[in-house]
Amino acid sequence: MEHSKEVEKGWLQLKEHWEILPYPPTVSSTPAYSVLRMFLSPLLRPLLRWRVRGAGNIPRTGATILAANHLSHVDPIAVIAAARRTTHYLAKDGHFSKPMVRFLMNATGQIETQREKGGNEALASAATVLASGKALGIFPEGTRSKRTEEPFLLPGKTGVARLAAAYPEARVVPLAVRGSRQFMTPQEHKLPRLWRPLSVNAGVSVSWYSWLGHQSGGNHSFESLSALAGLEAHEIRAELSRLYRKFTDQLMGSLKALGAP
């Protein structure tokens, strides 16, 4: 889906209201990641009953947001395997407390965040990944679903939309993960059950720019965005909040349509 250059110009008029500056400014290199993938992938692939559909929808380069549903601790690994490229996740600082786990988290490019510092710090860390032209893994639900019956999918939080809006040329790819809870159920299975099937369905990607100008998306034009830029700050914030919510709800609808349970 292509975007209009006029819509792009209109959106940039509002930059002070949606900009998220990256911090830290760059993503740390992950030389150990390639080594781990080189040796572990050939060993694990014959043992796993994993299927990836729509892998061609995942860009191999450039700023990308991989948005998936979340049912198990294995979900980030499933997304990374489906992406076939280094994918960075935000992880709470508790995961970095043990030396071996810290090594694995750093080796695979995961970014330590401290929850007590709030959502803005996490968004700035996520922005670092996108500003560097890399792939960011994100769970729009904001947490792992603890529902015991379907539908497991929770309402999405608008952080994913704020990041897409702040890096409007980044591709947002919906990824429906199925079978991960049976593969490794939190608080029940200490080890993954490798014989259990798991699938990842990747949908068609969309950028904020293309969504913003589409009739079924943001439905904005250069004229409407210019008019919006001339309003009071609180009116601009209200419209941006509406757009973030609509984008997020449509993304969650895409996850459901792709088979997210």
mmCIF file of C-alpha atoms in Angstrom:
data_model
loop_
_atom_site.group_PDB
_atom_site.id
_atom_site.type_symbol
_atom_site.label_atom_id
_atom_site.label_comp_id
_atom_site.label_asym_id
_atom_site.label_seq_id
_atom_site.Cartn_x
_atom_site.Cartn_y
_atom_site.Cartn_z
ATOM 1 C CA MET A 1 0.000 0.000 0.000
ATOM 2 C CA GLU A 2 1.681 3.206 -1.181
ATOM 3 C CA HIS A 3 1.331 6.477 0.655
ATOM 4 C CA SER A 4 0.724 9.968 -0.643
ATOM 5 C CA LYS A 5 3.560 12.478 -0.455
ATOM 6 C CA GLU A 6 0.943 15.098 0.343
ATOM 7 C CA VAL A 7 -0.201 13.117 3.382
ATOM 8 C CA GLU A 8 3.445 12.822 4.413
ATOM 9 C CA LYS A 9 3.888 16.596 4.248
ATOM 10 C CA GLY A 10 0.695 17.124 6.211
ATOM 11 C CA TRP A 11 1.763 14.694 8.944
ATOM 12 C CA LEU A 12 5.166 16.330 9.336
ATOM 13 C CA GLN A 13 3.420 19.585 10.251
ATOM 14 C CA LEU A 14 2.350 17.832 13.460
ATOM 15 C CA LYS A 15 5.792 16.441 14.325
ATOM 16 C CA GLU A 16 6.119 18.199 17.673
ATOM 17 C CA HIS A 17 3.000 16.344 18.848
ATOM 18 C CA TRP A 18 4.014 12.784 17.867
ATOM 19 C CA GLU A 19 7.815 12.703 17.834
ATOM 20 C CA ILE A 20 9.497 10.082 20.056
ATOM 21 C CA LEU A 21 13.241 10.618 20.346
ATOM 22 C CA PRO A 22 15.346 7.456 20.637
ATOM 23 C CA TYR A 23 17.296 6.781 23.812
ATOM 24 C CA PRO A 24 19.922 5.410 23.826
ATOM 25 C CA PRO A 25 20.783 6.756 20.356
ATOM 26 C CA THR A 26 21.961 3.416 18.906
ATOM 27 C CA VAL A 27 21.309 -0.307 19.321
ATOM 28 C CA SER A 28 24.165 -2.393 20.676
ATOM 29 C CA SER A 29 25.719 -4.848 18.225
ATOM 30 C CA THR A 30 24.886 -8.542 18.671
ATOM 31 C CA PRO A 31 27.778 -10.601 17.256
ATOM 32 C CA ALA A 32 26.839 -13.637 19.378
ATOM 33 C CA TYR A 33 23.366 -13.716 17.815
ATOM 34 C CA SER A 34 24.623 -14.973 14.447
ATOM 35 C CA VAL A 35 26.723 -17.635 16.166
ATOM 36 C CA LEU A 36 23.771 -18.864 18.211
ATOM 37 C CA ARG A 37 21.559 -18.986 15.143
ATOM 38 C CA MET A 38 24.231 -20.768 13.090
ATOM 39 C CA PHE A 39 24.599 -23.609 15.572
ATOM 40 C CA LEU A 40 21.186 -23.834 17.245
ATOM 41 C CA SER A 41 18.932 -23.591 14.181
ATOM 42 C CA PRO A 42 20.220 -26.784 12.471
ATOM 43 C CA LEU A 43 19.929 -28.661 15.757
ATOM 44 C CA LEU A 44 16.441 -27.515 16.686
ATOM 45 C CA ARG A 45 14.737 -27.355 13.289
ATOM 46 C CA PRO A 46 14.305 -31.171 12.893
ATOM 47 C CA LEU A 47 12.863 -31.416 16.420
ATOM 48 C CA LEU A 48 10.297 -28.634 16.185
ATOM 49 C CA ARG A 49 6.863 -28.864 14.636
ATOM 50 C CA TRP A 50 6.807 -25.148 13.806
ATOM 51 C CA ARG A 51 5.156 -23.682 10.741
ATOM 52 C CA VAL A 52 5.476 -20.138 9.391
ATOM 53 C CA ARG A 53 2.936 -18.849 6.891
ATOM 54 C CA GLY A 54 3.278 -15.537 5.067
ATOM 55 C CA ALA A 55 7.004 -15.184 5.787
ATOM 56 C CA GLY A 56 7.305 -13.146 2.590
ATOM 57 C CA ASN A 57 5.233 -10.415 4.272
ATOM 58 C CA ILE A 58 8.061 -9.747 6.738
ATOM 59 C CA PRO A 59 10.611 -7.239 5.372
ATOM 60 C CA ARG A 60 14.183 -8.534 5.549
ATOM 61 C CA THR A 61 15.610 -5.036 6.014
ATOM 62 C CA GLY A 62 14.526 -1.623 7.250
ATOM 63 C CA ALA A 63 12.567 -0.380 10.260
ATOM 64 C CA THR A 64 9.895 -2.976 11.038
ATOM 65 C CA ILE A 65 7.424 -3.509 13.877
ATOM 66 C CA LEU A 66 6.499 -7.165 14.387
ATOM 67 C CA ALA A 67 3.244 -7.133 16.367
ATOM 68 C CA ALA A 68 2.089 -10.465 17.802
ATOM 69 C CA ASN A 69 -0.376 -11.865 20.312
ATOM 70 C CA HIS A 70 1.108 -13.115 23.586
ATOM 71 C CA LEU A 71 0.228 -16.383 25.338
ATOM 72 C CA SER A 72 3.533 -17.899 26.448
ATOM 73 C CA HIS A 73 7.160 -17.145 27.277
ATOM 74 C CA VAL A 74 8.110 -18.835 24.009
ATOM 75 C CA ASP A 75 6.316 -16.217 21.856
ATOM 76 C CA PRO A 76 9.346 -13.921 21.355
ATOM 77 C CA ILE A 77 11.391 -16.899 20.154
ATOM 78 C CA ALA A 78 8.621 -17.877 17.738
ATOM 79 C CA VAL A 79 8.517 -14.349 16.300
ATOM 80 C CA ILE A 80 12.313 -14.150 15.997
ATOM 81 C CA ALA A 81 12.358 -17.513 14.190
ATOM 82 C CA ALA A 82 9.598 -16.390 11.818
ATOM 83 C CA ALA A 83 11.290 -13.054 11.092
ATOM 84 C CA ARG A 84 14.584 -14.583 9.923
ATOM 85 C CA ARG A 85 16.372 -11.425 11.035
ATOM 86 C CA THR A 86 17.634 -9.986 14.294
ATOM 87 C CA THR A 87 14.585 -8.846 16.232
ATOM 88 C CA HIS A 88 14.854 -6.673 19.328
ATOM 89 C CA TYR A 89 12.388 -6.911 22.219
ATOM 90 C CA LEU A 90 11.997 -4.723 25.266
ATOM 91 C CA ALA A 91 12.452 -6.853 28.365
ATOM 92 C CA LYS A 92 11.945 -5.936 32.011
ATOM 93 C CA ASP A 93 15.095 -5.591 34.098
ATOM 94 C CA GLY A 94 14.231 -8.692 36.152
ATOM 95 C CA HIS A 95 15.158 -10.861 33.164
ATOM 96 C CA PHE A 96 18.714 -9.516 33.340
ATOM 97 C CA SER A 97 19.355 -10.398 37.003
ATOM 98 C CA LYS A 98 20.995 -13.803 36.397
ATOM 99 C CA PRO A 99 24.361 -13.868 34.581
ATOM 100 C CA MET A 100 23.498 -16.632 32.086
ATOM 101 C CA VAL A 101 20.112 -15.148 31.243
ATOM 102 C CA ARG A 102 21.676 -11.689 30.957
ATOM 103 C CA PHE A 103 24.217 -13.066 28.475
ATOM 104 C CA LEU A 104 21.474 -14.607 26.337
ATOM 105 C CA MET A 105 19.348 -11.457 26.466
ATOM 106 C CA ASN A 106 22.263 -9.238 25.455
ATOM 107 C CA ALA A 107 23.499 -11.699 22.835
ATOM 108 C CA THR A 108 20.131 -11.713 21.093
ATOM 109 C CA GLY A 109 19.741 -7.931 21.200
ATOM 110 C CA GLN A 110 17.035 -7.649 23.830
ATOM 111 C CA ILE A 111 16.759 -4.240 25.481
ATOM 112 C CA GLU A 112 16.604 -3.870 29.256
ATOM 113 C CA THR A 113 13.902 -1.536 30.547
ATOM 114 C CA GLN A 114 12.908 -0.510 34.048
ATOM 115 C CA ARG A 115 9.155 -0.464 34.526
ATOM 116 C CA GLU A 116 9.273 2.007 37.392
ATOM 117 C CA LYS A 117 10.536 4.643 34.957
ATOM 118 C CA GLY A 118 7.253 4.477 33.058
ATOM 119 C CA GLY A 119 6.045 4.004 29.507
ATOM 120 C CA ASN A 120 7.887 6.952 27.970
ATOM 121 C CA GLU A 121 11.257 5.378 28.791
ATOM 122 C CA ALA A 122 10.156 2.128 27.139
ATOM 123 C CA LEU A 123 8.914 3.965 24.047
ATOM 124 C CA ALA A 124 12.241 5.816 23.776
ATOM 125 C CA SER A 125 14.091 2.497 23.935
ATOM 126 C CA ALA A 126 11.812 1.042 21.271
ATOM 127 C CA ALA A 127 12.357 4.145 19.142
ATOM 128 C CA THR A 128 16.095 3.414 19.206
ATOM 129 C CA VAL A 129 15.459 0.153 17.335
ATOM 130 C CA LEU A 130 13.299 1.788 14.657
ATOM 131 C CA ALA A 131 15.572 4.812 14.248
ATOM 132 C CA SER A 132 18.401 2.349 13.579
ATOM 133 C CA GLY A 133 16.385 0.705 10.789
ATOM 134 C CA LYS A 134 16.027 -2.597 12.661
ATOM 135 C CA ALA A 135 13.182 -4.943 13.607
ATOM 136 C CA LEU A 136 11.247 -4.382 16.833
ATOM 137 C CA GLY A 137 9.147 -7.152 18.344
ATOM 138 C CA ILE A 138 6.146 -5.947 20.318
ATOM 139 C CA PHE A 139 3.070 -7.411 21.984
ATOM 140 C CA PRO A 140 0.289 -4.842 21.508
ATOM 141 C CA GLU A 141 -1.688 -6.342 24.407
ATOM 142 C CA GLY A 142 1.038 -5.025 26.712
ATOM 143 C CA THR A 143 1.208 -8.232 28.722
ATOM 144 C CA ARG A 144 0.779 -11.967 28.394
ATOM 145 C CA SER A 145 -2.878 -13.001 28.275
ATOM 146 C CA LYS A 146 -3.841 -15.004 31.348
ATOM 147 C CA ARG A 147 -7.331 -15.848 30.120
ATOM 148 C CA THR A 148 -8.151 -19.539 30.470
ATOM 149 C CA GLU A 149 -10.756 -19.697 27.703
ATOM 150 C CA GLU A 150 -10.932 -18.318 24.176
ATOM 151 C CA PRO A 151 -10.853 -15.595 23.075
ATOM 152 C CA PHE A 152 -7.452 -15.180 24.715
ATOM 153 C CA LEU A 153 -6.679 -12.000 22.783
ATOM 154 C CA LEU A 154 -6.768 -8.893 24.983
ATOM 155 C CA PRO A 155 -7.568 -5.342 23.841
ATOM 156 C CA GLY A 156 -4.484 -3.660 22.396
ATOM 157 C CA LYS A 157 -2.674 -0.754 24.024
ATOM 158 C CA THR A 158 -1.849 2.229 21.833
ATOM 159 C CA GLY A 159 1.930 2.166 22.328
ATOM 160 C CA VAL A 160 2.301 0.273 19.045
ATOM 161 C CA ALA A 161 0.371 3.001 17.221
ATOM 162 C CA ARG A 162 2.430 5.769 18.820
ATOM 163 C CA LEU A 163 5.620 4.084 17.616
ATOM 164 C CA ALA A 164 4.195 3.548 14.129
ATOM 165 C CA ALA A 165 3.152 7.209 13.997
ATOM 166 C CA ALA A 166 6.565 8.415 15.203
ATOM 167 C CA TYR A 167 8.345 6.284 12.564
ATOM 168 C CA PRO A 168 5.706 6.500 9.865
ATOM 169 C CA GLU A 169 7.683 4.749 7.125
ATOM 170 C CA ALA A 170 8.288 1.656 9.279
ATOM 171 C CA ARG A 171 6.347 -1.434 8.226
ATOM 172 C CA VAL A 172 3.965 -2.882 10.821
ATOM 173 C CA VAL A 173 3.448 -6.635 10.401
ATOM 174 C CA PRO A 174 0.662 -8.464 12.304
ATOM 175 C CA LEU A 175 1.751 -11.930 13.480
ATOM 176 C CA ALA A 176 -0.718 -14.475 14.853
ATOM 177 C CA VAL A 177 0.993 -17.063 17.072
ATOM 178 C CA ARG A 178 -0.958 -20.283 17.606
ATOM 179 C CA GLY A 179 -0.116 -23.208 19.866
ATOM 180 C CA SER A 180 2.487 -21.506 22.033
ATOM 181 C CA ARG A 181 0.560 -22.006 25.286
ATOM 182 C CA GLN A 182 0.330 -25.748 24.617
ATOM 183 C CA PHE A 183 4.015 -25.721 23.668
ATOM 184 C CA MET A 184 4.964 -24.170 27.010
ATOM 185 C CA THR A 185 2.283 -23.191 29.510
ATOM 186 C CA PRO A 186 3.382 -20.529 32.026
ATOM 187 C CA GLN A 187 3.506 -21.699 35.677
ATOM 188 C CA GLU A 188 2.918 -25.273 34.495
ATOM 189 C CA HIS A 189 5.716 -26.377 32.156
ATOM 190 C CA LYS A 190 9.323 -25.778 33.177
ATOM 191 C CA LEU A 191 10.547 -27.062 29.817
ATOM 192 C CA PRO A 192 9.034 -26.648 26.359
ATOM 193 C CA ARG A 193 7.144 -29.603 24.904
ATOM 194 C CA LEU A 194 8.999 -29.839 21.621
ATOM 195 C CA TRP A 195 6.524 -32.250 20.043
ATOM 196 C CA ARG A 196 3.653 -29.764 20.238
ATOM 197 C CA PRO A 197 2.833 -27.924 16.976
ATOM 198 C CA LEU A 198 3.239 -24.164 16.821
ATOM 199 C CA SER A 199 2.466 -21.823 13.955
ATOM 200 C CA VAL A 200 3.072 -18.170 13.111
ATOM 201 C CA ASN A 201 0.882 -16.482 10.492
ATOM 202 C CA ALA A 202 2.250 -13.219 9.121
ATOM 203 C CA GLY A 203 -0.184 -10.747 7.573
ATOM 204 C CA VAL A 204 0.356 -7.985 5.032
ATOM 205 C CA SER A 205 2.376 -5.087 6.429
ATOM 206 C CA VAL A 206 1.249 -1.481 6.532
ATOM 207 C CA SER A 207 3.037 1.787 7.302
ATOM 208 C CA TRP A 208 1.508 4.646 9.274
ATOM 209 C CA TYR A 209 1.708 6.885 6.222
ATOM 210 C CA SER A 210 -0.254 4.490 4.023
ATOM 211 C CA TRP A 211 -2.799 3.828 6.785
ATOM 212 C CA LEU A 212 -3.212 7.517 7.620
ATOM 213 C CA GLY A 213 -4.304 8.478 4.126
ATOM 214 C CA HIS A 214 -6.422 5.412 3.405
ATOM 215 C CA GLN A 215 -10.192 5.765 3.444
ATOM 216 C CA SER A 216 -10.557 2.741 5.728
ATOM 217 C CA GLY A 217 -7.704 3.888 7.976
ATOM 218 C CA GLY A 218 -7.027 7.391 9.220
ATOM 219 C CA ASN A 219 -8.881 8.917 6.254
ATOM 220 C CA HIS A 220 -6.753 12.073 6.338
ATOM 221 C CA SER A 221 -5.521 14.288 3.512
ATOM 222 C CA PHE A 222 -2.968 17.083 3.345
ATOM 223 C CA GLU A 223 -5.802 19.583 3.762
ATOM 224 C CA SER A 224 -7.299 17.904 6.832
ATOM 225 C CA LEU A 225 -3.888 17.479 8.466
ATOM 226 C CA SER A 226 -3.041 21.122 7.780
ATOM 227 C CA ALA A 227 -6.339 22.153 9.352
ATOM 228 C CA LEU A 228 -5.574 19.926 12.335
ATOM 229 C CA ALA A 229 -2.157 21.554 12.755
ATOM 230 C CA GLY A 230 -3.882 24.919 13.160
ATOM 231 C CA LEU A 231 -6.005 23.806 16.127
ATOM 232 C CA GLU A 232 -5.325 24.150 19.841
ATOM 233 C CA ALA A 233 -2.888 21.656 21.368
ATOM 234 C CA HIS A 234 -5.590 19.797 23.315
ATOM 235 C CA GLU A 235 -7.655 19.368 20.146
ATOM 236 C CA ILE A 236 -4.642 17.971 18.304
ATOM 237 C CA ARG A 237 -3.965 15.534 21.161
ATOM 238 C CA ALA A 238 -7.592 14.381 21.083
ATOM 239 C CA GLU A 239 -7.443 13.630 17.359
ATOM 240 C CA LEU A 240 -4.103 11.834 17.683
ATOM 241 C CA SER A 241 -5.520 9.722 20.518
ATOM 242 C CA ARG A 242 -8.463 8.797 18.296
ATOM 243 C CA LEU A 243 -6.108 7.810 15.470
ATOM 244 C CA TYR A 244 -3.889 5.757 17.787
ATOM 245 C CA ARG A 245 -6.909 3.893 19.117
ATOM 246 C CA LYS A 246 -8.320 3.194 15.652
ATOM 247 C CA PHE A 247 -4.966 1.960 14.321
ATOM 248 C CA THR A 248 -4.528 -0.313 17.353
ATOM 249 C CA ASP A 249 -8.054 -1.724 17.139
ATOM 250 C CA GLN A 250 -7.626 -2.478 13.440
ATOM 251 C CA LEU A 251 -4.279 -4.144 14.135
ATOM 252 C CA MET A 252 -5.885 -6.351 16.777
ATOM 253 C CA GLY A 253 -8.626 -7.159 14.257
ATOM 254 C CA SER A 254 -5.925 -8.259 11.820
ATOM 255 C CA LEU A 255 -4.390 -10.542 14.456
ATOM 256 C CA LYS A 256 -7.768 -12.125 15.087
ATOM 257 C CA ALA A 257 -8.405 -12.567 11.336
ATOM 258 C CA LEU A 258 -5.002 -14.278 11.008
ATOM 259 C CA GLY A 259 -6.035 -16.819 13.627
ATOM 260 C CA ALA A 260 -4.794 -15.436 16.939
ATOM 261 C CA PRO A 261 -6.833 -17.419 19.494
#
